[in-house]
Amino acid sequence: MRSDFQRSRPDAGLRLYVGRQASSLSRYCLEQLLFAMAGWVPSVLGIAFRAVLYRLILRMDGVAAIENGVRLRFADHIHLGRNVYLDHGTYLHACPGGISIGDGTFVMHGAVLHVYNFRGLPHSGIHVGRDSLIGELNVLRGQGGITIGDRVYTAPLVQILAVNHVFSDPTRPMVEQGITAEGIWIEDDVWIGAGAIITDGVRLGHGAVVAAGAVVTDDVPPHTVVGGVPARILKTIEPGGNSPVDKAVYV
């Protein structure tokens, strides 16, 4: 807990701001310099600039395509695999558990991958496997840790939230009661429909399908379709099967 003197120092606000943006003042200056130089440049030319210059601030295997207008914070905690694509307007805040994105994965326009762990939570971070797609305007909050497997596809407006507020004591302000952060695990070949919400502490089994608009509060068995609020099992996916439920899942 900081003293009143520390909070009242003229530079306290600036130190707090920089401390929420980068690992150190020198890192902050380097990252902001590169963003100013190359972060705005459009088209293939900008992608080429960033593929070279951003190696100075983040770990990049092979070539990653980063569009203009991508916002990165704590870039030294970001690891991009080969042929990763970050679309315009995406935001990655990796403090401090890190964000890793596997080979061939796309993160689409406006998606937010946000670890933002300043409470010392031990399992924070966001880890996405190979050949997956994080859809437009998704929100991933990884204070409790989010692990996403290979070939996972999320539709627009999906929220994956590995954090929750404690509110059990009505005599205390909620902000003083803390949070829980158990983690979320999404296994390979999972499909999550538009607007679905995955809550903290949930595991989605291999090959599971989450219907559009569902709110998932419990584990989903492998090869199972769930939907509703809260989500319930709609069917088990059988080899070679097809039904109107399958066609209605993704929007």
PDB file of C-alpha atoms in Angstrom:
ATOM      1  CA  MET A   1       0.000   0.000   0.000  1.00  0.00           C
ATOM      2  CA  ARG A   2       1.464   3.347  -1.007  1.00  0.00           C
ATOM      3  CA  SER A   3       1.615   6.176   1.499  1.00  0.00           C
ATOM      4  CA  ASP A   4      -0.286   9.452   1.133  1.00  0.00           C
ATOM      5  CA  PHE A   5       3.069  11.117   0.418  1.00  0.00           C
ATOM      6  CA  GLN A   6       3.809   8.745  -2.457  1.00  0.00           C
ATOM      7  CA  ARG A   7       0.338   9.211  -3.941  1.00  0.00           C
ATOM      8  CA  SER A   8       0.628  13.003  -3.712  1.00  0.00           C
ATOM      9  CA  ARG A   9       4.001  13.309  -5.467  1.00  0.00           C
ATOM     10  CA  PRO A  10       3.720  15.282  -8.718  1.00  0.00           C
ATOM     11  CA  ASP A  11       5.209  12.414 -10.729  1.00  0.00           C
ATOM     12  CA  ALA A  12       3.007   9.707  -9.187  1.00  0.00           C
ATOM     13  CA  GLY A  13       0.423   9.816 -11.961  1.00  0.00           C
ATOM     14  CA  LEU A  14       3.070   9.655 -14.668  1.00  0.00           C
ATOM     15  CA  ARG A  15       4.825   6.725 -12.989  1.00  0.00           C
ATOM     16  CA  LEU A  16       1.521   4.886 -12.637  1.00  0.00           C
ATOM     17  CA  TYR A  17       0.692   5.479 -16.304  1.00  0.00           C
ATOM     18  CA  VAL A  18       4.055   4.264 -17.592  1.00  0.00           C
ATOM     19  CA  GLY A  19       3.940   1.314 -15.197  1.00  0.00           C
ATOM     20  CA  ARG A  20       0.666   0.206 -16.799  1.00  0.00           C
ATOM     21  CA  GLN A  21       2.054   0.495 -20.341  1.00  0.00           C
ATOM     22  CA  ALA A  22       5.504  -1.097 -20.361  1.00  0.00           C
ATOM     23  CA  SER A  23       8.001  -3.063 -18.278  1.00  0.00           C
ATOM     24  CA  SER A  24      10.218  -0.024 -17.669  1.00  0.00           C
ATOM     25  CA  LEU A  25      10.634   3.594 -18.687  1.00  0.00           C
ATOM     26  CA  SER A  26      13.297   2.655 -21.238  1.00  0.00           C
ATOM     27  CA  ARG A  27      11.046  -0.020 -22.731  1.00  0.00           C
ATOM     28  CA  TYR A  28       8.186   2.451 -22.848  1.00  0.00           C
ATOM     29  CA  CYS A  29      10.307   4.965 -24.760  1.00  0.00           C
ATOM     30  CA  LEU A  30      11.540   2.335 -27.235  1.00  0.00           C
ATOM     31  CA  GLU A  31       8.090   0.892 -27.871  1.00  0.00           C
ATOM     32  CA  GLN A  32       6.454   4.286 -28.306  1.00  0.00           C
ATOM     33  CA  LEU A  33       9.211   5.363 -30.686  1.00  0.00           C
ATOM     34  CA  LEU A  34       8.649   2.341 -32.915  1.00  0.00           C
ATOM     35  CA  PHE A  35       4.866   2.769 -32.803  1.00  0.00           C
ATOM     36  CA  ALA A  36       5.288   6.392 -33.873  1.00  0.00           C
ATOM     37  CA  MET A  37       7.651   5.417 -36.678  1.00  0.00           C
ATOM     38  CA  ALA A  38       5.810   2.416 -38.099  1.00  0.00           C
ATOM     39  CA  GLY A  39       2.542   1.790 -36.290  1.00  0.00           C
ATOM     40  CA  TRP A  40       0.497   4.064 -38.533  1.00  0.00           C
ATOM     41  CA  VAL A  41       1.906   3.079 -41.949  1.00  0.00           C
ATOM     42  CA  PRO A  42      -0.845   1.400 -44.034  1.00  0.00           C
ATOM     43  CA  SER A  43      -0.780  -1.355 -46.673  1.00  0.00           C
ATOM     44  CA  VAL A  44       1.781  -4.055 -47.353  1.00  0.00           C
ATOM     45  CA  LEU A  45       4.582  -1.518 -46.903  1.00  0.00           C
ATOM     46  CA  GLY A  46       3.571  -0.930 -43.289  1.00  0.00           C
ATOM     47  CA  ILE A  47       3.265  -4.651 -42.631  1.00  0.00           C
ATOM     48  CA  ALA A  48       6.808  -5.124 -43.948  1.00  0.00           C
ATOM     49  CA  PHE A  49       8.167  -2.287 -41.759  1.00  0.00           C
ATOM     50  CA  ARG A  50       6.560  -3.713 -38.650  1.00  0.00           C
ATOM     51  CA  ALA A  51       7.694  -7.260 -39.430  1.00  0.00           C
ATOM     52  CA  VAL A  52      11.258  -5.953 -39.173  1.00  0.00           C
ATOM     53  CA  LEU A  53      11.107  -3.181 -36.555  1.00  0.00           C
ATOM     54  CA  TYR A  54       8.807  -4.860 -34.042  1.00  0.00           C
ATOM     55  CA  ARG A  55      11.343  -7.650 -33.559  1.00  0.00           C
ATOM     56  CA  LEU A  56      13.140  -5.125 -31.358  1.00  0.00           C
ATOM     57  CA  ILE A  57      10.269  -5.118 -28.862  1.00  0.00           C
ATOM     58  CA  LEU A  58       8.512  -8.504 -29.090  1.00  0.00           C
ATOM     59  CA  ARG A  59       9.300 -12.119 -29.890  1.00  0.00           C
ATOM     60  CA  MET A  60       8.357 -13.067 -33.434  1.00  0.00           C
ATOM     61  CA  ASP A  61       8.938 -16.480 -35.048  1.00  0.00           C
ATOM     62  CA  GLY A  62       9.311 -16.118 -38.797  1.00  0.00           C
ATOM     63  CA  VAL A  63       7.049 -13.414 -40.243  1.00  0.00           C
ATOM     64  CA  ALA A  64       3.910 -12.021 -38.607  1.00  0.00           C
ATOM     65  CA  ALA A  65       1.580  -9.604 -40.393  1.00  0.00           C
ATOM     66  CA  ILE A  66       0.631  -6.678 -38.148  1.00  0.00           C
ATOM     67  CA  GLU A  67      -1.754  -4.132 -39.660  1.00  0.00           C
ATOM     68  CA  ASN A  68      -1.618  -0.421 -38.880  1.00  0.00           C
ATOM     69  CA  GLY A  69      -3.473   0.780 -35.807  1.00  0.00           C
ATOM     70  CA  VAL A  70      -2.623  -2.290 -33.715  1.00  0.00           C
ATOM     71  CA  ARG A  71      -2.051  -1.350 -30.068  1.00  0.00           C
ATOM     72  CA  LEU A  72       0.532  -3.330 -28.092  1.00  0.00           C
ATOM     73  CA  ARG A  73       1.373  -2.931 -24.396  1.00  0.00           C
ATOM     74  CA  PHE A  74       4.140  -4.791 -22.520  1.00  0.00           C
ATOM     75  CA  ALA A  75       5.354  -5.895 -25.939  1.00  0.00           C
ATOM     76  CA  ASP A  76       8.291  -7.794 -24.425  1.00  0.00           C
ATOM     77  CA  HIS A  77       5.702 -10.260 -23.043  1.00  0.00           C
ATOM     78  CA  ILE A  78       4.161 -10.928 -26.482  1.00  0.00           C
ATOM     79  CA  HIS A  79       5.152 -13.939 -28.610  1.00  0.00           C
ATOM     80  CA  LEU A  80       3.822 -14.272 -32.172  1.00  0.00           C
ATOM     81  CA  GLY A  81       4.253 -17.480 -34.151  1.00  0.00           C
ATOM     82  CA  ARG A  82       4.850 -17.789 -37.876  1.00  0.00           C
ATOM     83  CA  ASN A  83       2.223 -16.265 -40.162  1.00  0.00           C
ATOM     84  CA  VAL A  84       0.197 -14.768 -37.316  1.00  0.00           C
ATOM     85  CA  TYR A  85      -2.119 -11.973 -38.494  1.00  0.00           C
ATOM     86  CA  LEU A  86      -3.165  -9.053 -36.265  1.00  0.00           C
ATOM     87  CA  ASP A  87      -5.925  -7.064 -37.941  1.00  0.00           C
ATOM     88  CA  HIS A  88      -6.431  -3.303 -37.751  1.00  0.00           C
ATOM     89  CA  GLY A  89      -7.559  -2.037 -34.350  1.00  0.00           C
ATOM     90  CA  THR A  90      -6.607  -5.071 -32.282  1.00  0.00           C
ATOM     91  CA  TYR A  91      -5.292  -4.460 -28.757  1.00  0.00           C
ATOM     92  CA  LEU A  92      -2.888  -6.756 -26.897  1.00  0.00           C
ATOM     93  CA  HIS A  93      -2.014  -5.892 -23.283  1.00  0.00           C
ATOM     94  CA  ALA A  94       0.288  -8.643 -22.037  1.00  0.00           C
ATOM     95  CA  CYS A  95       1.239  -7.612 -18.481  1.00  0.00           C
ATOM     96  CA  PRO A  96       2.765  -9.633 -16.971  1.00  0.00           C
ATOM     97  CA  GLY A  97       1.766 -13.235 -17.677  1.00  0.00           C
ATOM     98  CA  GLY A  98       2.208 -12.777 -21.390  1.00  0.00           C
ATOM     99  CA  ILE A  99       0.318 -13.372 -24.624  1.00  0.00           C
ATOM    100  CA  SER A 100       1.396 -16.069 -27.055  1.00  0.00           C
ATOM    101  CA  ILE A 101      -0.300 -16.694 -30.409  1.00  0.00           C
ATOM    102  CA  GLY A 102       0.503 -19.826 -32.382  1.00  0.00           C
ATOM    103  CA  ASP A 103       1.463 -20.263 -36.017  1.00  0.00           C
ATOM    104  CA  GLY A 104      -1.157 -19.349 -38.584  1.00  0.00           C
ATOM    105  CA  THR A 105      -3.635 -17.811 -36.156  1.00  0.00           C
ATOM    106  CA  PHE A 106      -5.655 -14.709 -37.104  1.00  0.00           C
ATOM    107  CA  VAL A 107      -6.819 -12.064 -34.616  1.00  0.00           C
ATOM    108  CA  MET A 108      -9.485 -10.020 -36.343  1.00  0.00           C
ATOM    109  CA  HIS A 109     -10.507  -6.343 -36.293  1.00  0.00           C
ATOM    110  CA  GLY A 110     -11.131  -4.769 -32.898  1.00  0.00           C
ATOM    111  CA  ALA A 111     -10.337  -7.841 -30.792  1.00  0.00           C
ATOM    112  CA  VAL A 112      -8.991  -7.156 -27.287  1.00  0.00           C
ATOM    113  CA  LEU A 113      -6.603  -9.617 -25.601  1.00  0.00           C
ATOM    114  CA  HIS A 114      -6.086  -8.176 -22.146  1.00  0.00           C
ATOM    115  CA  VAL A 115      -4.077  -9.809 -19.345  1.00  0.00           C
ATOM    116  CA  TYR A 116      -3.720  -6.640 -17.233  1.00  0.00           C
ATOM    117  CA  ASN A 117      -2.699  -8.435 -14.055  1.00  0.00           C
ATOM    118  CA  PHE A 118      -1.395  -6.015 -11.434  1.00  0.00           C
ATOM    119  CA  ARG A 119      -2.601  -8.111  -8.473  1.00  0.00           C
ATOM    120  CA  GLY A 120       0.126 -10.758  -8.702  1.00  0.00           C
ATOM    121  CA  LEU A 121      -2.255 -13.518  -9.787  1.00  0.00           C
ATOM    122  CA  PRO A 122      -0.114 -16.612 -10.478  1.00  0.00           C
ATOM    123  CA  HIS A 123      -1.775 -18.059 -13.597  1.00  0.00           C
ATOM    124  CA  SER A 124      -2.491 -14.973 -15.679  1.00  0.00           C
ATOM    125  CA  GLY A 125      -1.842 -14.956 -19.410  1.00  0.00           C
ATOM    126  CA  ILE A 126      -3.443 -15.687 -22.772  1.00  0.00           C
ATOM    127  CA  HIS A 127      -2.143 -18.534 -24.920  1.00  0.00           C
ATOM    128  CA  VAL A 128      -3.711 -19.284 -28.317  1.00  0.00           C
ATOM    129  CA  GLY A 129      -2.743 -22.320 -30.370  1.00  0.00           C
ATOM    130  CA  ARG A 130      -2.124 -22.840 -34.088  1.00  0.00           C
ATOM    131  CA  ASP A 131      -4.457 -22.119 -36.998  1.00  0.00           C
ATOM    132  CA  SER A 132      -7.123 -20.534 -34.827  1.00  0.00           C
ATOM    133  CA  LEU A 133      -9.250 -17.447 -35.430  1.00  0.00           C
ATOM    134  CA  ILE A 134     -10.212 -14.851 -32.829  1.00  0.00           C
ATOM    135  CA  GLY A 135     -13.194 -13.060 -34.354  1.00  0.00           C
ATOM    136  CA  GLU A 136     -14.065  -9.398 -34.742  1.00  0.00           C
ATOM    137  CA  LEU A 137     -14.609  -7.420 -31.510  1.00  0.00           C
ATOM    138  CA  ASN A 138     -13.850 -10.376 -29.243  1.00  0.00           C
ATOM    139  CA  VAL A 139     -12.797  -9.625 -25.659  1.00  0.00           C
ATOM    140  CA  LEU A 140     -10.403 -11.990 -23.862  1.00  0.00           C
ATOM    141  CA  ARG A 141      -9.525 -11.103 -20.256  1.00  0.00           C
ATOM    142  CA  GLY A 142      -6.775 -13.348 -18.965  1.00  0.00           C
ATOM    143  CA  GLN A 143      -6.234 -12.512 -15.294  1.00  0.00           C
ATOM    144  CA  GLY A 144      -6.909 -16.148 -14.372  1.00  0.00           C
ATOM    145  CA  GLY A 145      -5.285 -17.511 -17.507  1.00  0.00           C
ATOM    146  CA  ILE A 146      -6.855 -18.399 -20.853  1.00  0.00           C
ATOM    147  CA  THR A 147      -5.568 -21.377 -22.818  1.00  0.00           C
ATOM    148  CA  ILE A 148      -6.993 -21.855 -26.319  1.00  0.00           C
ATOM    149  CA  GLY A 149      -6.050 -24.870 -28.410  1.00  0.00           C
ATOM    150  CA  ASP A 150      -5.489 -25.415 -32.127  1.00  0.00           C
ATOM    151  CA  ARG A 151      -8.110 -24.735 -34.813  1.00  0.00           C
ATOM    152  CA  VAL A 152     -10.433 -22.881 -32.461  1.00  0.00           C
ATOM    153  CA  TYR A 153     -12.783 -20.438 -34.207  1.00  0.00           C
ATOM    154  CA  THR A 154     -14.689 -17.676 -32.462  1.00  0.00           C
ATOM    155  CA  ALA A 155     -17.362 -15.613 -34.211  1.00  0.00           C
ATOM    156  CA  PRO A 156     -17.784 -11.827 -33.715  1.00  0.00           C
ATOM    157  CA  LEU A 157     -18.508 -10.345 -30.270  1.00  0.00           C
ATOM    158  CA  VAL A 158     -17.448 -13.397 -28.250  1.00  0.00           C
ATOM    159  CA  GLN A 159     -16.277 -12.716 -24.672  1.00  0.00           C
ATOM    160  CA  ILE A 160     -13.918 -15.063 -22.817  1.00  0.00           C
ATOM    161  CA  LEU A 161     -13.535 -13.719 -19.277  1.00  0.00           C
ATOM    162  CA  ALA A 162     -11.192 -15.457 -16.837  1.00  0.00           C
ATOM    163  CA  VAL A 163     -12.011 -13.151 -13.940  1.00  0.00           C
ATOM    164  CA  ASN A 164     -14.955 -12.417 -11.680  1.00  0.00           C
ATOM    165  CA  HIS A 165     -15.792 -10.030  -8.835  1.00  0.00           C
ATOM    166  CA  VAL A 166     -16.480 -11.052  -5.248  1.00  0.00           C
ATOM    167  CA  PHE A 167     -19.681  -9.454  -3.934  1.00  0.00           C
ATOM    168  CA  SER A 168     -20.661 -11.693  -1.008  1.00  0.00           C
ATOM    169  CA  ASP A 169     -20.453  -9.024   1.722  1.00  0.00           C
ATOM    170  CA  PRO A 170     -23.217  -6.395   1.383  1.00  0.00           C
ATOM    171  CA  THR A 171     -21.571  -4.186   4.039  1.00  0.00           C
ATOM    172  CA  ARG A 172     -18.408  -3.589   2.006  1.00  0.00           C
ATOM    173  CA  PRO A 173     -17.876  -1.865  -1.344  1.00  0.00           C
ATOM    174  CA  MET A 174     -17.453  -4.429  -4.104  1.00  0.00           C
ATOM    175  CA  VAL A 175     -14.101  -2.923  -5.124  1.00  0.00           C
ATOM    176  CA  GLU A 176     -12.706  -3.882  -1.693  1.00  0.00           C
ATOM    177  CA  GLN A 177     -13.835  -7.525  -1.846  1.00  0.00           C
ATOM    178  CA  GLY A 178     -11.387  -8.629  -4.499  1.00  0.00           C
ATOM    179  CA  ILE A 179     -11.757 -10.941  -7.464  1.00  0.00           C
ATOM    180  CA  THR A 180     -11.594 -14.601  -8.349  1.00  0.00           C
ATOM    181  CA  ALA A 181      -9.593 -15.810 -11.336  1.00  0.00           C
ATOM    182  CA  GLU A 182      -9.736 -19.570 -11.913  1.00  0.00           C
ATOM    183  CA  GLY A 183      -8.881 -19.745 -15.608  1.00  0.00           C
ATOM    184  CA  ILE A 184     -10.514 -20.901 -18.848  1.00  0.00           C
ATOM    185  CA  TRP A 185      -9.418 -23.828 -21.034  1.00  0.00           C
ATOM    186  CA  ILE A 186     -10.635 -24.276 -24.610  1.00  0.00           C
ATOM    187  CA  GLU A 187      -9.442 -27.483 -26.238  1.00  0.00           C
ATOM    188  CA  ASP A 188      -8.753 -28.116 -29.943  1.00  0.00           C
ATOM    189  CA  ASP A 189     -11.367 -27.802 -32.711  1.00  0.00           C
ATOM    190  CA  VAL A 190     -13.889 -25.756 -30.720  1.00  0.00           C
ATOM    191  CA  TRP A 191     -16.364 -23.433 -32.451  1.00  0.00           C
ATOM    192  CA  ILE A 192     -17.906 -20.523 -30.512  1.00  0.00           C
ATOM    193  CA  GLY A 193     -20.859 -18.685 -32.057  1.00  0.00           C
ATOM    194  CA  ALA A 194     -21.462 -14.934 -32.218  1.00  0.00           C
ATOM    195  CA  GLY A 195     -22.036 -13.081 -28.972  1.00  0.00           C
ATOM    196  CA  ALA A 196     -21.347 -16.082 -26.731  1.00  0.00           C
ATOM    197  CA  ILE A 197     -19.848 -15.510 -23.273  1.00  0.00           C
ATOM    198  CA  ILE A 198     -17.464 -17.978 -21.628  1.00  0.00           C
ATOM    199  CA  THR A 199     -17.198 -17.362 -17.887  1.00  0.00           C
ATOM    200  CA  ASP A 200     -14.340 -18.016 -15.480  1.00  0.00           C
ATOM    201  CA  GLY A 201     -13.499 -21.562 -14.404  1.00  0.00           C
ATOM    202  CA  VAL A 202     -14.913 -23.260 -17.533  1.00  0.00           C
ATOM    203  CA  ARG A 203     -13.359 -25.899 -19.798  1.00  0.00           C
ATOM    204  CA  LEU A 204     -14.677 -26.474 -23.333  1.00  0.00           C
ATOM    205  CA  GLY A 205     -13.865 -29.999 -24.458  1.00  0.00           C
ATOM    206  CA  HIS A 206     -12.347 -31.072 -27.771  1.00  0.00           C
ATOM    207  CA  GLY A 207     -14.723 -30.467 -30.679  1.00  0.00           C
ATOM    208  CA  ALA A 208     -17.361 -28.662 -28.604  1.00  0.00           C
ATOM    209  CA  VAL A 209     -19.694 -26.122 -30.231  1.00  0.00           C
ATOM    210  CA  VAL A 210     -21.184 -23.116 -28.412  1.00  0.00           C
ATOM    211  CA  ALA A 211     -24.313 -21.622 -29.966  1.00  0.00           C
ATOM    212  CA  ALA A 212     -24.596 -17.918 -30.715  1.00  0.00           C
ATOM    213  CA  GLY A 213     -25.610 -15.864 -27.669  1.00  0.00           C
ATOM    214  CA  ALA A 214     -24.966 -18.632 -25.153  1.00  0.00           C
ATOM    215  CA  VAL A 215     -23.609 -17.919 -21.661  1.00  0.00           C
ATOM    216  CA  VAL A 216     -21.388 -20.830 -20.631  1.00  0.00           C
ATOM    217  CA  THR A 217     -21.084 -21.240 -16.854  1.00  0.00           C
ATOM    218  CA  ASP A 218     -20.143 -24.956 -16.632  1.00  0.00           C
ATOM    219  CA  ASP A 219     -17.742 -27.300 -18.393  1.00  0.00           C
ATOM    220  CA  VAL A 220     -18.772 -28.508 -21.853  1.00  0.00           C
ATOM    221  CA  PRO A 221     -18.011 -32.158 -22.714  1.00  0.00           C
ATOM    222  CA  PRO A 222     -16.128 -32.970 -25.908  1.00  0.00           C
ATOM    223  CA  HIS A 223     -18.144 -33.060 -29.158  1.00  0.00           C
ATOM    224  CA  THR A 224     -21.185 -31.472 -27.557  1.00  0.00           C
ATOM    225  CA  VAL A 225     -23.352 -28.566 -28.723  1.00  0.00           C
ATOM    226  CA  VAL A 226     -24.519 -26.184 -25.992  1.00  0.00           C
ATOM    227  CA  GLY A 227     -26.759 -23.124 -26.135  1.00  0.00           C
ATOM    228  CA  GLY A 228     -28.972 -20.858 -24.043  1.00  0.00           C
ATOM    229  CA  VAL A 229     -28.637 -18.688 -20.924  1.00  0.00           C
ATOM    230  CA  PRO A 230     -27.193 -20.350 -18.976  1.00  0.00           C
ATOM    231  CA  ALA A 231     -25.965 -22.800 -21.587  1.00  0.00           C
ATOM    232  CA  ARG A 232     -27.295 -26.363 -21.571  1.00  0.00           C
ATOM    233  CA  ILE A 233     -26.537 -29.371 -23.734  1.00  0.00           C
ATOM    234  CA  LEU A 234     -28.488 -29.360 -27.006  1.00  0.00           C
ATOM    235  CA  LYS A 235     -27.001 -32.460 -28.619  1.00  0.00           C
ATOM    236  CA  THR A 236     -23.993 -34.721 -28.914  1.00  0.00           C
ATOM    237  CA  ILE A 237     -22.121 -34.562 -32.203  1.00  0.00           C
ATOM    238  CA  GLU A 238     -22.060 -37.983 -33.865  1.00  0.00           C
ATOM    239  CA  PRO A 239     -19.763 -38.990 -36.743  1.00  0.00           C
ATOM    240  CA  GLY A 240     -21.298 -37.908 -40.042  1.00  0.00           C
ATOM    241  CA  GLY A 241     -24.266 -36.240 -38.340  1.00  0.00           C
ATOM    242  CA  ASN A 242     -26.070 -33.072 -39.438  1.00  0.00           C
ATOM    243  CA  SER A 243     -29.195 -31.252 -38.263  1.00  0.00           C
ATOM    244  CA  PRO A 244     -30.868 -27.802 -38.233  1.00  0.00           C
ATOM    245  CA  VAL A 245     -29.197 -27.175 -34.860  1.00  0.00           C
ATOM    246  CA  ASP A 246     -25.787 -27.348 -36.566  1.00  0.00           C
ATOM    247  CA  LYS A 247     -26.814 -24.751 -39.137  1.00  0.00           C
ATOM    248  CA  ALA A 248     -28.153 -22.316 -36.520  1.00  0.00           C
ATOM    249  CA  VAL A 249     -25.094 -22.226 -34.272  1.00  0.00           C
ATOM    250  CA  TYR A 250     -22.861 -19.762 -36.103  1.00  0.00           C
ATOM    251  CA  VAL A 251     -23.906 -16.227 -36.988  1.00  0.00           C
TER     252      VAL A 251
END
